[in-house]
Amino acid sequence: MWAAQKSVADVPKDECECNGQEVAEARDPEIAGSPSSSQEPKITLIESRAQMSIAGPVIFGDMFHNLADGFVLGAAFKSCDPSFAMKITLVTMAHEVPQELADFMILVHHAGMNWKLAALVNFLSGCSTLVGAVIAHGMDVSEEVEGITLAAGAGIYLYVAATELGPSVAHLPHLKRGSSLCKASLARLLAFALGAICIGLVLLDHKHCTPVYPSSAEGAGAAADAGGHNHG
């Protein structure tokens, strides 16, 4: 009896603290089920990797695409008359604005970047246009190199669209009562078509120019076609 009636003071302090923690966990299941601080860095690392799986391809795809645009602009100012080169510049800007806005929204809403970092990354990626223009103006860039660059950028964009963004766009959220699945699908299809039309309109009058060679008869024909040729 005397041994069972030991005072609390005789119990070690560490044992009291451990017992108190166990009692608190037993009383509050949320405390017992809460993740420890050692698990938080792992969760943060997983989230950062998931964000980079979206941000990385978007940034590199945009960089390759802008580099190819720079090749076109540099060749235009080198081989074409200034008025036609300015027209190519305006056409390039017309399709770059919606593309860069789309990239910005992806970096902010899907990759989890804050808008300042997303704007900075977009600006640095856009600087590859200047790099491509300087390279094309200073040296001859073959059509094969330009095509490979465009194909690399397009392939990265297709990867992002098919693996990261496509499933989230195709997945329809839980619809409210009275809403129609057909209407929701049609709305997303129309939004996609509108974006494709905005990008495709600038290609209706898209032309290439050829260098002018006035010293030969063959060059006279090239000079007559210096304004460019249509794709269609």
mmCIF file of C-alpha atoms in Angstrom, residues 91-171:
data_model
loop_
_atom_site.group_PDB
_atom_site.id
_atom_site.type_symbol
_atom_site.label_atom_id
_atom_site.label_comp_id
_atom_site.label_asym_id
_atom_site.label_seq_id
_atom_site.Cartn_x
_atom_site.Cartn_y
_atom_site.Cartn_z
ATOM 1 C CA VAL A 91 3.206 39.123 -87.133
ATOM 2 C CA THR A 92 5.638 37.523 -84.681
ATOM 3 C CA MET A 93 4.477 39.836 -81.903
ATOM 4 C CA ALA A 94 0.838 39.038 -82.710
ATOM 5 C CA HIS A 95 1.292 35.337 -81.999
ATOM 6 C CA GLU A 96 3.810 35.790 -79.180
ATOM 7 C CA VAL A 97 1.511 37.907 -76.983
ATOM 8 C CA PRO A 98 -1.182 35.225 -76.443
ATOM 9 C CA GLN A 99 1.465 32.523 -76.151
ATOM 10 C CA GLU A 100 3.411 34.387 -73.464
ATOM 11 C CA LEU A 101 0.198 35.162 -71.574
ATOM 12 C CA ALA A 102 -0.677 31.458 -71.652
ATOM 13 C CA ASP A 103 2.808 30.539 -70.408
ATOM 14 C CA PHE A 104 2.495 33.092 -67.598
ATOM 15 C CA MET A 105 -0.856 31.679 -66.475
ATOM 16 C CA ILE A 106 0.537 28.128 -66.518
ATOM 17 C CA LEU A 107 3.559 29.118 -64.430
ATOM 18 C CA VAL A 108 1.389 30.909 -61.870
ATOM 19 C CA HIS A 109 -1.635 28.616 -61.577
ATOM 20 C CA HIS A 110 -0.176 25.182 -62.398
ATOM 21 C CA ALA A 111 3.515 25.464 -61.485
ATOM 22 C CA GLY A 112 2.808 27.456 -58.316
ATOM 23 C CA MET A 113 5.157 30.373 -59.056
ATOM 24 C CA ASN A 114 4.426 33.827 -57.723
ATOM 25 C CA TRP A 115 3.651 36.339 -60.440
ATOM 26 C CA LYS A 116 6.926 38.261 -60.056
ATOM 27 C CA LEU A 117 9.063 35.164 -60.586
ATOM 28 C CA ALA A 118 6.853 33.999 -63.464
ATOM 29 C CA ALA A 119 7.154 37.408 -65.154
ATOM 30 C CA LEU A 120 10.951 37.385 -64.717
ATOM 31 C CA VAL A 121 11.288 33.864 -66.120
ATOM 32 C CA ASN A 122 9.045 34.754 -69.059
ATOM 33 C CA PHE A 123 11.151 37.849 -69.781
ATOM 34 C CA LEU A 124 14.423 35.907 -69.678
ATOM 35 C CA SER A 125 12.949 33.253 -71.960
ATOM 36 C CA GLY A 126 11.840 35.980 -74.366
ATOM 37 C CA CYS A 127 15.410 37.279 -74.552
ATOM 38 C CA SER A 128 16.278 34.177 -76.583
ATOM 39 C CA THR A 129 14.503 35.908 -79.488
ATOM 40 C CA LEU A 130 17.195 38.594 -79.461
ATOM 41 C CA VAL A 131 19.894 35.930 -79.308
ATOM 42 C CA GLY A 132 18.407 34.122 -82.309
ATOM 43 C CA ALA A 133 18.047 37.370 -84.271
ATOM 44 C CA VAL A 134 21.690 38.320 -83.663
ATOM 45 C CA ILE A 135 22.877 34.841 -84.673
ATOM 46 C CA ALA A 136 20.775 34.790 -87.857
ATOM 47 C CA HIS A 137 21.810 38.332 -88.808
ATOM 48 C CA GLY A 138 25.502 37.626 -88.254
ATOM 49 C CA MET A 139 25.655 34.238 -89.958
ATOM 50 C CA ASP A 140 23.585 32.077 -92.264
ATOM 51 C CA VAL A 141 21.209 29.810 -90.354
ATOM 52 C CA SER A 142 20.062 26.939 -92.532
ATOM 53 C CA GLU A 143 16.454 25.881 -92.814
ATOM 54 C CA GLU A 144 17.415 22.554 -91.249
ATOM 55 C CA VAL A 145 18.673 24.240 -88.066
ATOM 56 C CA GLU A 146 15.583 26.422 -87.887
ATOM 57 C CA GLY A 147 13.343 23.394 -88.427
ATOM 58 C CA ILE A 148 15.103 21.363 -85.725
ATOM 59 C CA THR A 149 14.761 24.252 -83.269
ATOM 60 C CA LEU A 150 11.068 24.651 -84.032
ATOM 61 C CA ALA A 151 10.531 20.890 -83.757
ATOM 62 C CA ALA A 152 12.266 20.791 -80.360
ATOM 63 C CA GLY A 153 10.104 23.609 -79.019
ATOM 64 C CA ALA A 154 6.923 22.095 -80.435
ATOM 65 C CA GLY A 155 7.780 18.676 -79.003
ATOM 66 C CA ILE A 156 8.274 20.080 -75.512
ATOM 67 C CA TYR A 157 4.967 21.946 -75.733
ATOM 68 C CA LEU A 158 3.209 18.755 -76.862
ATOM 69 C CA TYR A 159 4.719 16.888 -73.910
ATOM 70 C CA VAL A 160 3.435 19.480 -71.435
ATOM 71 C CA ALA A 161 0.002 19.554 -73.063
ATOM 72 C CA ALA A 162 -0.375 15.769 -73.157
ATOM 73 C CA THR A 163 1.037 14.840 -69.745
ATOM 74 C CA GLU A 164 0.591 17.803 -67.403
ATOM 75 C CA LEU A 165 -2.188 20.082 -68.678
ATOM 76 C CA GLY A 166 -4.293 17.834 -70.887
ATOM 77 C CA PRO A 167 -5.681 15.564 -68.159
ATOM 78 C CA SER A 168 -6.617 18.499 -65.917
ATOM 79 C CA VAL A 169 -8.391 20.239 -68.797
ATOM 80 C CA ALA A 170 -10.206 17.106 -69.913
ATOM 81 C CA HIS A 171 -11.293 16.239 -66.366
#
